[in-house]
Structures are given as C-alpha cells and as structure tokens.
Amino acid sequence: MFYFSTKNGLSKSMMFFVSIVILISCSMFNGLSNKAYAQTLWSKPIIKTDDPRIKVTVSQTGLTKGPITIKIDTTRYNNGHNVSNIDNELVFGSVFTYKVKENGFYSFPISAETSDYLHQADFWCSVEVMNIDNRAPVFMHPKTKVDSFSGYMFLSINAKDDLSIRRIKLPDGTYSNYKMDWGTGELLETVQVKKNGKYTFVAEDFAGNNKSYTVTVKNYKKTPLSVKKVTHESTYITGKTLPYAIVTANVGDSRLGYFKADKKGNFKIKLKTKRKAGSSLNVNALDRNLKYVGNTVKVRVN
C-alpha cells in the first residue's frame, strides 16, 4: 500500500480503504438481493383449460434457459381418443407434447376423434410462458485506472443481463457477490491489476446462461524511481523519478516527509530527525498524470 498522505487526519490510502468498506456495506444492504430482483422480472407459466378432464402441465415452472415441454393429457376425455393441432399438424392420441423455446402465449384445440374437429374444437387449453431466459449476459465498458489514493491500478467492467446477474467469476477464480444497479440493470466489478496480461471474467445469470470475457491489459507500468544512499547522518532523502511525481517517505503508517518532484524528476525530502543505522524506510512515488502505478523502494539506512 502506498501512503500519499493528506496534511491532516487519515492518510489517503486509509481513506481509500474506508471508502471501499462503505461501498461494500451499502451494496450489501441496499434493496433486494440479485435473486429477489430477478424474481420480480419473470413469472411462473399460467395454465388454463376449458375442461378439468384435460390436464396441462409444464416441465419447468422456475426460471430456466429452456426449452420447456408442455404436456396435454386428455386420457380422461373421450377415453383418450382425441385429436389436437400441434405446430400446425393434426396429432391423434391421448397425450400431446410441445416444446417451447421462447416466452409467449400458446393455445391448443382439443377434440374427440369423432367430432367435426376440422371446423370447431371441443375445448381449448393454453399456456402463457414467462419463465424462459435464453440470452446470456453481456460485458461492456472495460477500463483501467490508477487510483490517486493508493497508487494501485484497477480494472473495472460492467455486466448486464435481462433478468439479473447471479454472480461474476473473477480472474483469480473467486466469485463476486455485489448487487446490480437497478437503474441500469448492470453489475460493476473491479479488480486490482498487478501486471500486464489477460484477465478473464465469467458472468452467470439465474437461468444458467453464462458469458466469458477476457480483457488484455498492456498499460501496467510502475513509476520510475531511484533513491540515493541514505545514512544515519543524512538530513535529506534524494533521488529521481518522473517530472512532478508525488514522492513520500514512510516508516509503517508514519509519514517522514513529502516532496513534489521538479520538472526534471529530481526530489529532495527533508528528514526532521536523522534515522538510525540499520533501520529501513519506504520511498513511494506516484505519477501526477496517473499513467503509471505507484512504485516503492525500500531503503536501508547505513
């Protein structure tokens, strides 16, 4: 962690940590869970039949990516000697099935084989399907950014789904449990970037659809930083970095000094007290333009 401190109060790195904790807490307690939200967007199939002797069932009543099989059992009507129109074809028998791949309203005529079924049905049954989600989530807006508080680089990406994101598998194999933004229907995920390379995310929805997306990071680079020798007699810490970079010297959470490098990248941090021989300190540098991640050099006092 880098410590680019404010003049008073908490260091900026600590402020960043507190901010992350607050954001996570708000996410945990703001509104319904992703699953509860998803359940507000779909409904169980609605089944109707003109005659109780005609039994209609569906293979899935919960959210599914499909297909769903509609089963019409007419065994109790006319001893099962019936006819129906399934997908524009006349089908004879007692049990009729039909596979549904999309949400919609599906109706079926049922008639006895001996009736005038070509002109008029004896009964009708119907199923309104509203629980199929066969569209996978989508990813969008991947971007990297160096945080001005911590000096770390973060990769953020949005995932969106029609019926809510269940979770996102992160590049390290763990799963996100953040909640969706109800206003946009999106879930924003952020991970720390520690090197150039490929970062793969997998978004899953509650119907079982999933989508993989790989971001290739090529812009990870540390702020150049060199520190000259520090002895127990030194009253300054000097070195070179990027022009106008922010440079701090720290021991643990305590800041020893702060300096803004000049136009040539030179810095000179004044020490209020001389350091003991054998002790160590950290010198941190962060690019003012946030094109580079923060860099730390551990210095041993001679």
PDB file of C-alpha atoms in Angstrom:
ATOM      1  CA  MET A   1       0.000   0.000   0.000  1.00  0.00           C
ATOM      2  CA  PHE A   2       1.228   3.465  -0.831  1.00  0.00           C
ATOM      3  CA  TYR A   3       0.811   6.339   1.574  1.00  0.00           C
ATOM      4  CA  PHE A   4       0.255   9.594  -0.257  1.00  0.00           C
ATOM      5  CA  SER A   5      -0.950  11.350   2.874  1.00  0.00           C
ATOM      6  CA  THR A   6      -3.106  14.384   3.440  1.00  0.00           C
ATOM      7  CA  LYS A   7      -1.817  17.147   5.639  1.00  0.00           C
ATOM      8  CA  ASN A   8      -4.165  16.233   8.483  1.00  0.00           C
ATOM      9  CA  GLY A   9      -6.148  13.203   9.562  1.00  0.00           C
ATOM     10  CA  LEU A  10      -6.178   9.840   7.800  1.00  0.00           C
ATOM     11  CA  SER A  11      -3.746   9.058   5.035  1.00  0.00           C
ATOM     12  CA  LYS A  12      -5.308   8.918   1.580  1.00  0.00           C
ATOM     13  CA  SER A  13      -4.632   5.188   1.458  1.00  0.00           C
ATOM     14  CA  MET A  14      -6.626   4.733   4.659  1.00  0.00           C
ATOM     15  CA  MET A  15      -9.382   6.964   3.261  1.00  0.00           C
ATOM     16  CA  PHE A  16      -9.470   4.729   0.192  1.00  0.00           C
ATOM     17  CA  PHE A  17      -9.783   1.627   2.374  1.00  0.00           C
ATOM     18  CA  VAL A  18     -12.596   3.191   4.409  1.00  0.00           C
ATOM     19  CA  SER A  19     -14.361   4.217   1.181  1.00  0.00           C
ATOM     20  CA  ILE A  20     -14.207   0.647  -0.132  1.00  0.00           C
ATOM     21  CA  VAL A  21     -15.666  -0.685   3.134  1.00  0.00           C
ATOM     22  CA  ILE A  22     -18.512   1.833   2.955  1.00  0.00           C
ATOM     23  CA  LEU A  23     -19.256   0.964  -0.691  1.00  0.00           C
ATOM     24  CA  ILE A  24     -19.348  -2.754   0.085  1.00  0.00           C
ATOM     25  CA  SER A  25     -21.614  -2.154   3.095  1.00  0.00           C
ATOM     26  CA  CYS A  26     -24.008  -0.055   1.015  1.00  0.00           C
ATOM     27  CA  SER A  27     -24.044  -2.743  -1.660  1.00  0.00           C
ATOM     28  CA  MET A  28     -24.917  -5.425   0.906  1.00  0.00           C
ATOM     29  CA  PHE A  29     -27.864  -3.586   2.408  1.00  0.00           C
ATOM     30  CA  ASN A  30     -29.274  -1.562  -0.478  1.00  0.00           C
ATOM     31  CA  GLY A  31     -32.548  -3.120  -1.639  1.00  0.00           C
ATOM     32  CA  LEU A  32     -33.240  -6.693  -2.614  1.00  0.00           C
ATOM     33  CA  SER A  33     -30.723  -9.365  -3.467  1.00  0.00           C
ATOM     34  CA  ASN A  34     -29.939 -10.080  -7.118  1.00  0.00           C
ATOM     35  CA  LYS A  35     -32.102 -13.223  -6.903  1.00  0.00           C
ATOM     36  CA  ALA A  36     -35.051 -11.376  -5.382  1.00  0.00           C
ATOM     37  CA  TYR A  37     -34.729  -8.724  -8.066  1.00  0.00           C
ATOM     38  CA  ALA A  38     -34.636 -11.366 -10.811  1.00  0.00           C
ATOM     39  CA  GLN A  39     -37.822 -12.926  -9.450  1.00  0.00           C
ATOM     40  CA  THR A  40     -39.658  -9.642  -9.984  1.00  0.00           C
ATOM     41  CA  LEU A  41     -38.918  -9.876 -13.728  1.00  0.00           C
ATOM     42  CA  TRP A  42     -40.407 -13.268 -14.545  1.00  0.00           C
ATOM     43  CA  SER A  43     -43.448 -15.358 -13.566  1.00  0.00           C
ATOM     44  CA  LYS A  44     -44.488 -18.989 -13.491  1.00  0.00           C
ATOM     45  CA  PRO A  45     -46.370 -20.219 -16.565  1.00  0.00           C
ATOM     46  CA  ILE A  46     -50.124 -19.561 -16.452  1.00  0.00           C
ATOM     47  CA  ILE A  47     -52.131 -22.662 -17.436  1.00  0.00           C
ATOM     48  CA  LYS A  48     -55.782 -22.562 -18.479  1.00  0.00           C
ATOM     49  CA  THR A  49     -58.138 -25.274 -19.752  1.00  0.00           C
ATOM     50  CA  ASP A  50     -61.805 -25.294 -20.693  1.00  0.00           C
ATOM     51  CA  ASP A  51     -62.409 -28.745 -19.186  1.00  0.00           C
ATOM     52  CA  PRO A  52     -60.965 -30.232 -15.978  1.00  0.00           C
ATOM     53  CA  ARG A  53     -60.620 -33.610 -17.724  1.00  0.00           C
ATOM     54  CA  ILE A  54     -57.856 -32.101 -19.824  1.00  0.00           C
ATOM     55  CA  LYS A  55     -54.709 -31.893 -17.686  1.00  0.00           C
ATOM     56  CA  VAL A  56     -51.969 -29.497 -18.775  1.00  0.00           C
ATOM     57  CA  THR A  57     -48.511 -29.444 -17.178  1.00  0.00           C
ATOM     58  CA  VAL A  58     -45.130 -27.867 -17.953  1.00  0.00           C
ATOM     59  CA  SER A  59     -41.684 -29.337 -17.367  1.00  0.00           C
ATOM     60  CA  GLN A  60     -40.281 -26.191 -15.725  1.00  0.00           C
ATOM     61  CA  THR A  61     -42.087 -23.646 -13.580  1.00  0.00           C
ATOM     62  CA  GLY A  62     -38.983 -21.829 -12.342  1.00  0.00           C
ATOM     63  CA  LEU A  63     -36.666 -19.592 -14.291  1.00  0.00           C
ATOM     64  CA  THR A  64     -34.916 -21.628 -16.989  1.00  0.00           C
ATOM     65  CA  LYS A  65     -32.992 -21.163 -20.208  1.00  0.00           C
ATOM     66  CA  GLY A  66     -35.346 -23.680 -21.800  1.00  0.00           C
ATOM     67  CA  PRO A  67     -36.726 -25.399 -23.637  1.00  0.00           C
ATOM     68  CA  ILE A  68     -39.944 -26.113 -21.730  1.00  0.00           C
ATOM     69  CA  THR A  69     -42.132 -29.093 -22.601  1.00  0.00           C
ATOM     70  CA  ILE A  70     -45.884 -28.575 -22.466  1.00  0.00           C
ATOM     71  CA  LYS A  71     -47.767 -31.813 -21.836  1.00  0.00           C
ATOM     72  CA  ILE A  72     -51.517 -32.128 -22.546  1.00  0.00           C
ATOM     73  CA  ASP A  73     -53.067 -35.276 -21.107  1.00  0.00           C
ATOM     74  CA  THR A  74     -56.580 -35.964 -22.453  1.00  0.00           C
ATOM     75  CA  THR A  75     -56.850 -39.561 -21.166  1.00  0.00           C
ATOM     76  CA  ARG A  76     -59.937 -38.708 -19.086  1.00  0.00           C
ATOM     77  CA  TYR A  77     -61.790 -37.172 -22.042  1.00  0.00           C
ATOM     78  CA  ASN A  78     -63.404 -39.430 -24.648  1.00  0.00           C
ATOM     79  CA  ASN A  79     -61.300 -42.346 -23.358  1.00  0.00           C
ATOM     80  CA  GLY A  80     -58.227 -40.655 -24.792  1.00  0.00           C
ATOM     81  CA  HIS A  81     -59.346 -40.913 -28.410  1.00  0.00           C
ATOM     82  CA  ASN A  82     -58.709 -37.302 -29.320  1.00  0.00           C
ATOM     83  CA  VAL A  83     -57.042 -35.002 -31.787  1.00  0.00           C
ATOM     84  CA  SER A  84     -55.142 -31.714 -31.438  1.00  0.00           C
ATOM     85  CA  ASN A  85     -53.326 -29.277 -33.656  1.00  0.00           C
ATOM     86  CA  ILE A  86     -49.669 -29.237 -32.600  1.00  0.00           C
ATOM     87  CA  ASP A  87     -47.409 -26.895 -34.537  1.00  0.00           C
ATOM     88  CA  ASN A  88     -49.896 -26.749 -37.444  1.00  0.00           C
ATOM     89  CA  GLU A  89     -50.155 -30.520 -37.675  1.00  0.00           C
ATOM     90  CA  LEU A  90     -53.055 -32.757 -36.648  1.00  0.00           C
ATOM     91  CA  VAL A  91     -51.950 -35.230 -33.985  1.00  0.00           C
ATOM     92  CA  PHE A  92     -54.130 -38.125 -32.778  1.00  0.00           C
ATOM     93  CA  GLY A  93     -53.870 -39.775 -29.371  1.00  0.00           C
ATOM     94  CA  SER A  94     -54.406 -39.159 -25.678  1.00  0.00           C
ATOM     95  CA  VAL A  95     -51.217 -37.278 -24.694  1.00  0.00           C
ATOM     96  CA  PHE A  96     -49.739 -34.400 -26.674  1.00  0.00           C
ATOM     97  CA  THR A  97     -46.411 -32.637 -26.085  1.00  0.00           C
ATOM     98  CA  TYR A  98     -44.959 -29.426 -27.417  1.00  0.00           C
ATOM     99  CA  LYS A  99     -41.513 -27.916 -26.830  1.00  0.00           C
ATOM    100  CA  VAL A 100     -41.311 -24.177 -26.223  1.00  0.00           C
ATOM    101  CA  LYS A 101     -38.062 -22.217 -26.654  1.00  0.00           C
ATOM    102  CA  GLU A 102     -39.368 -18.678 -26.218  1.00  0.00           C
ATOM    103  CA  ASN A 103     -41.740 -16.869 -23.894  1.00  0.00           C
ATOM    104  CA  GLY A 104     -45.203 -16.346 -25.310  1.00  0.00           C
ATOM    105  CA  PHE A 105     -48.847 -17.426 -25.370  1.00  0.00           C
ATOM    106  CA  TYR A 106     -49.510 -20.953 -26.683  1.00  0.00           C
ATOM    107  CA  SER A 107     -53.027 -22.361 -27.239  1.00  0.00           C
ATOM    108  CA  PHE A 108     -54.132 -25.842 -28.317  1.00  0.00           C
ATOM    109  CA  PRO A 109     -57.514 -27.142 -29.575  1.00  0.00           C
ATOM    110  CA  ILE A 110     -58.711 -30.492 -28.211  1.00  0.00           C
ATOM    111  CA  SER A 111     -61.459 -32.525 -29.921  1.00  0.00           C
ATOM    112  CA  ALA A 112     -62.789 -36.053 -29.914  1.00  0.00           C
ATOM    113  CA  GLU A 113     -61.729 -38.044 -32.958  1.00  0.00           C
ATOM    114  CA  THR A 114     -65.389 -38.499 -33.881  1.00  0.00           C
ATOM    115  CA  SER A 115     -66.187 -34.765 -33.766  1.00  0.00           C
ATOM    116  CA  ASP A 116     -66.082 -32.180 -36.531  1.00  0.00           C
ATOM    117  CA  TYR A 117     -62.601 -31.126 -35.364  1.00  0.00           C
ATOM    118  CA  LEU A 118     -61.667 -29.555 -38.701  1.00  0.00           C
ATOM    119  CA  HIS A 119     -64.233 -26.790 -38.184  1.00  0.00           C
ATOM    120  CA  GLN A 120     -64.581 -26.395 -34.431  1.00  0.00           C
ATOM    121  CA  ALA A 121     -62.696 -27.576 -31.352  1.00  0.00           C
ATOM    122  CA  ASP A 122     -64.489 -29.219 -28.456  1.00  0.00           C
ATOM    123  CA  PHE A 123     -62.229 -27.451 -25.924  1.00  0.00           C
ATOM    124  CA  TRP A 124     -59.199 -25.193 -25.749  1.00  0.00           C
ATOM    125  CA  CYS A 125     -56.263 -25.135 -23.385  1.00  0.00           C
ATOM    126  CA  SER A 126     -53.447 -22.627 -23.176  1.00  0.00           C
ATOM    127  CA  VAL A 127     -50.144 -21.883 -21.507  1.00  0.00           C
ATOM    128  CA  GLU A 128     -48.645 -18.422 -21.144  1.00  0.00           C
ATOM    129  CA  VAL A 129     -44.881 -18.946 -20.776  1.00  0.00           C
ATOM    130  CA  MET A 130     -42.970 -16.189 -18.963  1.00  0.00           C
ATOM    131  CA  ASN A 131     -40.053 -18.018 -17.339  1.00  0.00           C
ATOM    132  CA  ILE A 132     -37.599 -18.614 -20.197  1.00  0.00           C
ATOM    133  CA  ASP A 133     -34.354 -16.655 -20.315  1.00  0.00           C
ATOM    134  CA  ASN A 134     -32.049 -17.986 -23.028  1.00  0.00           C
ATOM    135  CA  ARG A 135     -29.987 -14.848 -23.515  1.00  0.00           C
ATOM    136  CA  ALA A 136     -26.551 -14.810 -21.934  1.00  0.00           C
ATOM    137  CA  PRO A 137     -25.247 -11.788 -20.007  1.00  0.00           C
ATOM    138  CA  VAL A 138     -23.132  -9.236 -21.848  1.00  0.00           C
ATOM    139  CA  PHE A 139     -19.990  -7.380 -20.793  1.00  0.00           C
ATOM    140  CA  MET A 140     -19.234  -3.759 -21.603  1.00  0.00           C
ATOM    141  CA  HIS A 141     -17.122  -0.734 -20.759  1.00  0.00           C
ATOM    142  CA  PRO A 142     -13.865  -2.382 -19.612  1.00  0.00           C
ATOM    143  CA  LYS A 143     -11.312   0.187 -18.485  1.00  0.00           C
ATOM    144  CA  THR A 144      -8.215   0.519 -16.325  1.00  0.00           C
ATOM    145  CA  LYS A 145      -7.446   3.368 -13.969  1.00  0.00           C
ATOM    146  CA  VAL A 146      -4.705   4.195 -11.494  1.00  0.00           C
ATOM    147  CA  ASP A 147      -6.167   5.201  -8.143  1.00  0.00           C
ATOM    148  CA  SER A 148      -4.811   8.514  -6.864  1.00  0.00           C
ATOM    149  CA  PHE A 149      -5.141   7.443  -3.207  1.00  0.00           C
ATOM    150  CA  SER A 150      -3.471   4.030  -3.223  1.00  0.00           C
ATOM    151  CA  GLY A 151      -1.356   4.179  -6.374  1.00  0.00           C
ATOM    152  CA  TYR A 152      -2.803   0.833  -7.467  1.00  0.00           C
ATOM    153  CA  MET A 153      -4.225   0.092 -10.911  1.00  0.00           C
ATOM    154  CA  PHE A 154      -7.767  -1.239 -11.092  1.00  0.00           C
ATOM    155  CA  LEU A 155      -9.688  -2.863 -13.930  1.00  0.00           C
ATOM    156  CA  SER A 156     -13.428  -2.251 -13.950  1.00  0.00           C
ATOM    157  CA  ILE A 157     -16.022  -3.891 -16.172  1.00  0.00           C
ATOM    158  CA  ASN A 158     -19.828  -3.890 -16.368  1.00  0.00           C
ATOM    159  CA  ALA A 159     -22.017  -6.955 -16.851  1.00  0.00           C
ATOM    160  CA  LYS A 160     -25.687  -6.767 -17.814  1.00  0.00           C
ATOM    161  CA  ASP A 161     -28.487  -9.296 -18.145  1.00  0.00           C
ATOM    162  CA  ASP A 162     -32.206  -9.067 -18.904  1.00  0.00           C
ATOM    163  CA  LEU A 163     -33.139 -10.929 -15.721  1.00  0.00           C
ATOM    164  CA  SER A 164     -30.336 -10.008 -13.316  1.00  0.00           C
ATOM    165  CA  ILE A 165     -26.775 -11.224 -12.835  1.00  0.00           C
ATOM    166  CA  ARG A 166     -26.359 -14.064 -10.351  1.00  0.00           C
ATOM    167  CA  ARG A 167     -22.616 -13.658  -9.915  1.00  0.00           C
ATOM    168  CA  ILE A 168     -19.350 -12.940 -11.724  1.00  0.00           C
ATOM    169  CA  LYS A 169     -16.343 -15.225 -11.655  1.00  0.00           C
ATOM    170  CA  LEU A 170     -13.260 -13.074 -11.255  1.00  0.00           C
ATOM    171  CA  PRO A 171      -9.845 -13.625 -12.874  1.00  0.00           C
ATOM    172  CA  ASP A 172      -8.489 -15.198  -9.666  1.00  0.00           C
ATOM    173  CA  GLY A 173     -11.276 -17.809  -9.603  1.00  0.00           C
ATOM    174  CA  THR A 174     -13.299 -16.263  -6.782  1.00  0.00           C
ATOM    175  CA  TYR A 175     -16.873 -15.006  -7.218  1.00  0.00           C
ATOM    176  CA  SER A 176     -18.301 -11.540  -6.844  1.00  0.00           C
ATOM    177  CA  ASN A 177     -21.393 -11.025  -4.706  1.00  0.00           C
ATOM    178  CA  TYR A 178     -22.059  -7.344  -5.403  1.00  0.00           C
ATOM    179  CA  LYS A 179     -25.588  -6.265  -6.245  1.00  0.00           C
ATOM    180  CA  MET A 180     -26.894  -4.939  -9.506  1.00  0.00           C
ATOM    181  CA  ASP A 181     -27.662  -1.308 -10.127  1.00  0.00           C
ATOM    182  CA  TRP A 182     -31.426  -1.441 -10.560  1.00  0.00           C
ATOM    183  CA  GLY A 183     -31.411   1.779 -12.564  1.00  0.00           C
ATOM    184  CA  THR A 184     -29.125   0.431 -15.298  1.00  0.00           C
ATOM    185  CA  GLY A 185     -29.593  -3.325 -14.824  1.00  0.00           C
ATOM    186  CA  GLU A 186     -25.809  -3.613 -14.653  1.00  0.00           C
ATOM    187  CA  LEU A 187     -23.336  -5.057 -12.204  1.00  0.00           C
ATOM    188  CA  LEU A 188     -19.985  -3.290 -11.925  1.00  0.00           C
ATOM    189  CA  GLU A 189     -16.965  -5.350 -10.915  1.00  0.00           C
ATOM    190  CA  THR A 190     -13.495  -4.012 -10.114  1.00  0.00           C
ATOM    191  CA  VAL A 191     -10.280  -5.977  -9.590  1.00  0.00           C
ATOM    192  CA  GLN A 192      -6.725  -4.905  -8.910  1.00  0.00           C
ATOM    193  CA  VAL A 193      -4.240  -5.213 -11.761  1.00  0.00           C
ATOM    194  CA  LYS A 194      -0.796  -6.378 -10.657  1.00  0.00           C
ATOM    195  CA  LYS A 195       0.816  -6.977 -14.053  1.00  0.00           C
ATOM    196  CA  ASN A 196       0.165  -6.898 -17.786  1.00  0.00           C
ATOM    197  CA  GLY A 197      -1.702  -9.887 -19.153  1.00  0.00           C
ATOM    198  CA  LYS A 198      -5.131 -11.386 -19.665  1.00  0.00           C
ATOM    199  CA  TYR A 199      -7.937 -11.024 -17.107  1.00  0.00           C
ATOM    200  CA  THR A 200     -10.968 -13.261 -17.713  1.00  0.00           C
ATOM    201  CA  PHE A 201     -14.414 -12.684 -16.225  1.00  0.00           C
ATOM    202  CA  VAL A 202     -17.430 -15.037 -16.445  1.00  0.00           C
ATOM    203  CA  ALA A 203     -20.934 -13.657 -15.812  1.00  0.00           C
ATOM    204  CA  GLU A 204     -23.733 -16.050 -14.828  1.00  0.00           C
ATOM    205  CA  ASP A 205     -27.460 -15.391 -14.646  1.00  0.00           C
ATOM    206  CA  PHE A 206     -30.143 -17.215 -12.670  1.00  0.00           C
ATOM    207  CA  ALA A 207     -31.325 -19.242 -15.676  1.00  0.00           C
ATOM    208  CA  GLY A 208     -27.917 -20.872 -16.137  1.00  0.00           C
ATOM    209  CA  ASN A 209     -26.665 -18.796 -19.053  1.00  0.00           C
ATOM    210  CA  ASN A 210     -23.072 -17.623 -18.829  1.00  0.00           C
ATOM    211  CA  LYS A 211     -20.714 -15.412 -20.801  1.00  0.00           C
ATOM    212  CA  SER A 212     -16.922 -15.217 -20.713  1.00  0.00           C
ATOM    213  CA  TYR A 213     -14.987 -12.046 -21.452  1.00  0.00           C
ATOM    214  CA  THR A 214     -11.213 -11.528 -21.463  1.00  0.00           C
ATOM    215  CA  VAL A 215      -9.526  -8.152 -21.095  1.00  0.00           C
ATOM    216  CA  THR A 216      -5.883  -7.867 -22.156  1.00  0.00           C
ATOM    217  CA  VAL A 217      -4.046  -5.265 -20.074  1.00  0.00           C
ATOM    218  CA  LYS A 218      -0.986  -3.724 -21.750  1.00  0.00           C
ATOM    219  CA  ASN A 219      -0.596  -0.413 -19.911  1.00  0.00           C
ATOM    220  CA  TYR A 220       0.630  -1.591 -16.497  1.00  0.00           C
ATOM    221  CA  LYS A 221       3.934   0.111 -15.683  1.00  0.00           C
ATOM    222  CA  LYS A 222       5.465   1.326 -12.444  1.00  0.00           C
ATOM    223  CA  THR A 223       6.518   4.895 -11.811  1.00  0.00           C
ATOM    224  CA  PRO A 224      10.296   5.066 -12.374  1.00  0.00           C
ATOM    225  CA  LEU A 225      12.034   5.669  -9.029  1.00  0.00           C
ATOM    226  CA  SER A 226      15.647   5.658  -7.844  1.00  0.00           C
ATOM    227  CA  VAL A 227      16.810   6.666  -4.362  1.00  0.00           C
ATOM    228  CA  LYS A 228      20.324   7.672  -3.418  1.00  0.00           C
ATOM    229  CA  LYS A 229      22.130   6.188  -0.450  1.00  0.00           C
ATOM    230  CA  VAL A 230      20.751   7.148   2.990  1.00  0.00           C
ATOM    231  CA  THR A 231      22.989   7.095   6.076  1.00  0.00           C
ATOM    232  CA  HIS A 232      22.459   7.766   9.769  1.00  0.00           C
ATOM    233  CA  GLU A 233      23.908  11.249   9.121  1.00  0.00           C
ATOM    234  CA  SER A 234      21.547  12.085   6.247  1.00  0.00           C
ATOM    235  CA  THR A 235      19.174  15.023   6.655  1.00  0.00           C
ATOM    236  CA  TYR A 236      17.602  14.562   3.205  1.00  0.00           C
ATOM    237  CA  ILE A 237      16.359  11.689   1.055  1.00  0.00           C
ATOM    238  CA  THR A 238      17.149  12.411  -2.577  1.00  0.00           C
ATOM    239  CA  GLY A 239      16.592  10.663  -5.867  1.00  0.00           C
ATOM    240  CA  LYS A 240      14.944  10.804  -9.253  1.00  0.00           C
ATOM    241  CA  THR A 241      11.514   9.911 -10.636  1.00  0.00           C
ATOM    242  CA  LEU A 242       9.060  11.275 -13.218  1.00  0.00           C
ATOM    243  CA  PRO A 243       8.664  15.051 -13.553  1.00  0.00           C
ATOM    244  CA  TYR A 244       6.243  16.430 -10.958  1.00  0.00           C
ATOM    245  CA  ALA A 245       5.633  12.991  -9.405  1.00  0.00           C
ATOM    246  CA  ILE A 246       4.425  12.883  -5.809  1.00  0.00           C
ATOM    247  CA  VAL A 247       7.084  11.347  -3.549  1.00  0.00           C
ATOM    248  CA  THR A 248       6.669  10.356   0.102  1.00  0.00           C
ATOM    249  CA  ALA A 249       8.891   8.674   2.658  1.00  0.00           C
ATOM    250  CA  ASN A 250       7.264   6.453   5.276  1.00  0.00           C
ATOM    251  CA  VAL A 251       8.003   4.082   8.096  1.00  0.00           C
ATOM    252  CA  GLY A 252       4.966   1.868   8.522  1.00  0.00           C
ATOM    253  CA  ASP A 253       1.933   4.179   8.664  1.00  0.00           C
ATOM    254  CA  SER A 254       4.019   7.187   9.717  1.00  0.00           C
ATOM    255  CA  ARG A 255       4.996   9.714   7.105  1.00  0.00           C
ATOM    256  CA  LEU A 256       8.531  11.072   7.331  1.00  0.00           C
ATOM    257  CA  GLY A 257       8.271  13.575   4.526  1.00  0.00           C
ATOM    258  CA  TYR A 258       6.691  14.644   1.273  1.00  0.00           C
ATOM    259  CA  PHE A 259       8.006  16.242  -1.923  1.00  0.00           C
ATOM    260  CA  LYS A 260       6.789  17.086  -5.407  1.00  0.00           C
ATOM    261  CA  ALA A 261       9.494  16.293  -7.938  1.00  0.00           C
ATOM    262  CA  ASP A 262      10.730  19.131 -10.145  1.00  0.00           C
ATOM    263  CA  LYS A 263      10.404  19.322 -13.918  1.00  0.00           C
ATOM    264  CA  LYS A 264      13.396  17.006 -14.311  1.00  0.00           C
ATOM    265  CA  GLY A 265      12.090  14.479 -11.796  1.00  0.00           C
ATOM    266  CA  ASN A 266      14.527  15.294  -9.003  1.00  0.00           C
ATOM    267  CA  PHE A 267      13.237  15.187  -5.418  1.00  0.00           C
ATOM    268  CA  LYS A 268      14.656  16.080  -2.008  1.00  0.00           C
ATOM    269  CA  ILE A 269      12.715  15.089   1.111  1.00  0.00           C
ATOM    270  CA  LYS A 270      13.846  16.720   4.340  1.00  0.00           C
ATOM    271  CA  LEU A 271      14.100  14.480   7.403  1.00  0.00           C
ATOM    272  CA  LYS A 272      13.032  16.069  10.677  1.00  0.00           C
ATOM    273  CA  THR A 273      15.233  13.628  12.571  1.00  0.00           C
ATOM    274  CA  LYS A 274      18.137  11.508  11.467  1.00  0.00           C
ATOM    275  CA  ARG A 275      17.462   7.812  11.044  1.00  0.00           C
ATOM    276  CA  LYS A 276      19.227   5.076  12.988  1.00  0.00           C
ATOM    277  CA  ALA A 277      21.751   2.921  11.168  1.00  0.00           C
ATOM    278  CA  GLY A 278      20.287  -0.472  10.327  1.00  0.00           C
ATOM    279  CA  SER A 279      16.720   0.829  10.193  1.00  0.00           C
ATOM    280  CA  SER A 280      14.705   0.961   6.990  1.00  0.00           C
ATOM    281  CA  LEU A 281      12.115   3.168   5.344  1.00  0.00           C
ATOM    282  CA  ASN A 282       9.971   3.170   2.215  1.00  0.00           C
ATOM    283  CA  VAL A 283      10.089   5.794  -0.504  1.00  0.00           C
ATOM    284  CA  ASN A 284       6.940   5.907  -2.657  1.00  0.00           C
ATOM    285  CA  ALA A 285       6.420   7.695  -5.965  1.00  0.00           C
ATOM    286  CA  LEU A 286       3.243   8.226  -7.959  1.00  0.00           C
ATOM    287  CA  ASP A 287       2.927   9.773 -11.409  1.00  0.00           C
ATOM    288  CA  ARG A 288       0.970  13.012 -11.262  1.00  0.00           C
ATOM    289  CA  ASN A 289      -0.832  12.112 -14.506  1.00  0.00           C
ATOM    290  CA  LEU A 290      -1.721   8.604 -13.234  1.00  0.00           C
ATOM    291  CA  LYS A 291      -0.291   6.949 -16.327  1.00  0.00           C
ATOM    292  CA  TYR A 292       1.945   4.779 -14.130  1.00  0.00           C
ATOM    293  CA  VAL A 293       1.143   2.812 -10.984  1.00  0.00           C
ATOM    294  CA  GLY A 294       2.791   3.756  -7.721  1.00  0.00           C
ATOM    295  CA  ASN A 295       6.250   2.412  -7.019  1.00  0.00           C
ATOM    296  CA  THR A 296       8.001   1.736  -3.722  1.00  0.00           C
ATOM    297  CA  VAL A 297      11.685   1.420  -2.979  1.00  0.00           C
ATOM    298  CA  LYS A 298      12.736   0.033   0.395  1.00  0.00           C
ATOM    299  CA  VAL A 299      15.793   1.852   1.672  1.00  0.00           C
ATOM    300  CA  ARG A 300      18.152   0.585   4.370  1.00  0.00           C
ATOM    301  CA  VAL A 301      19.884   3.252   6.427  1.00  0.00           C
ATOM    302  CA  ASN A 302      23.654   2.807   6.612  1.00  0.00           C
TER     303      ASN A 302
END
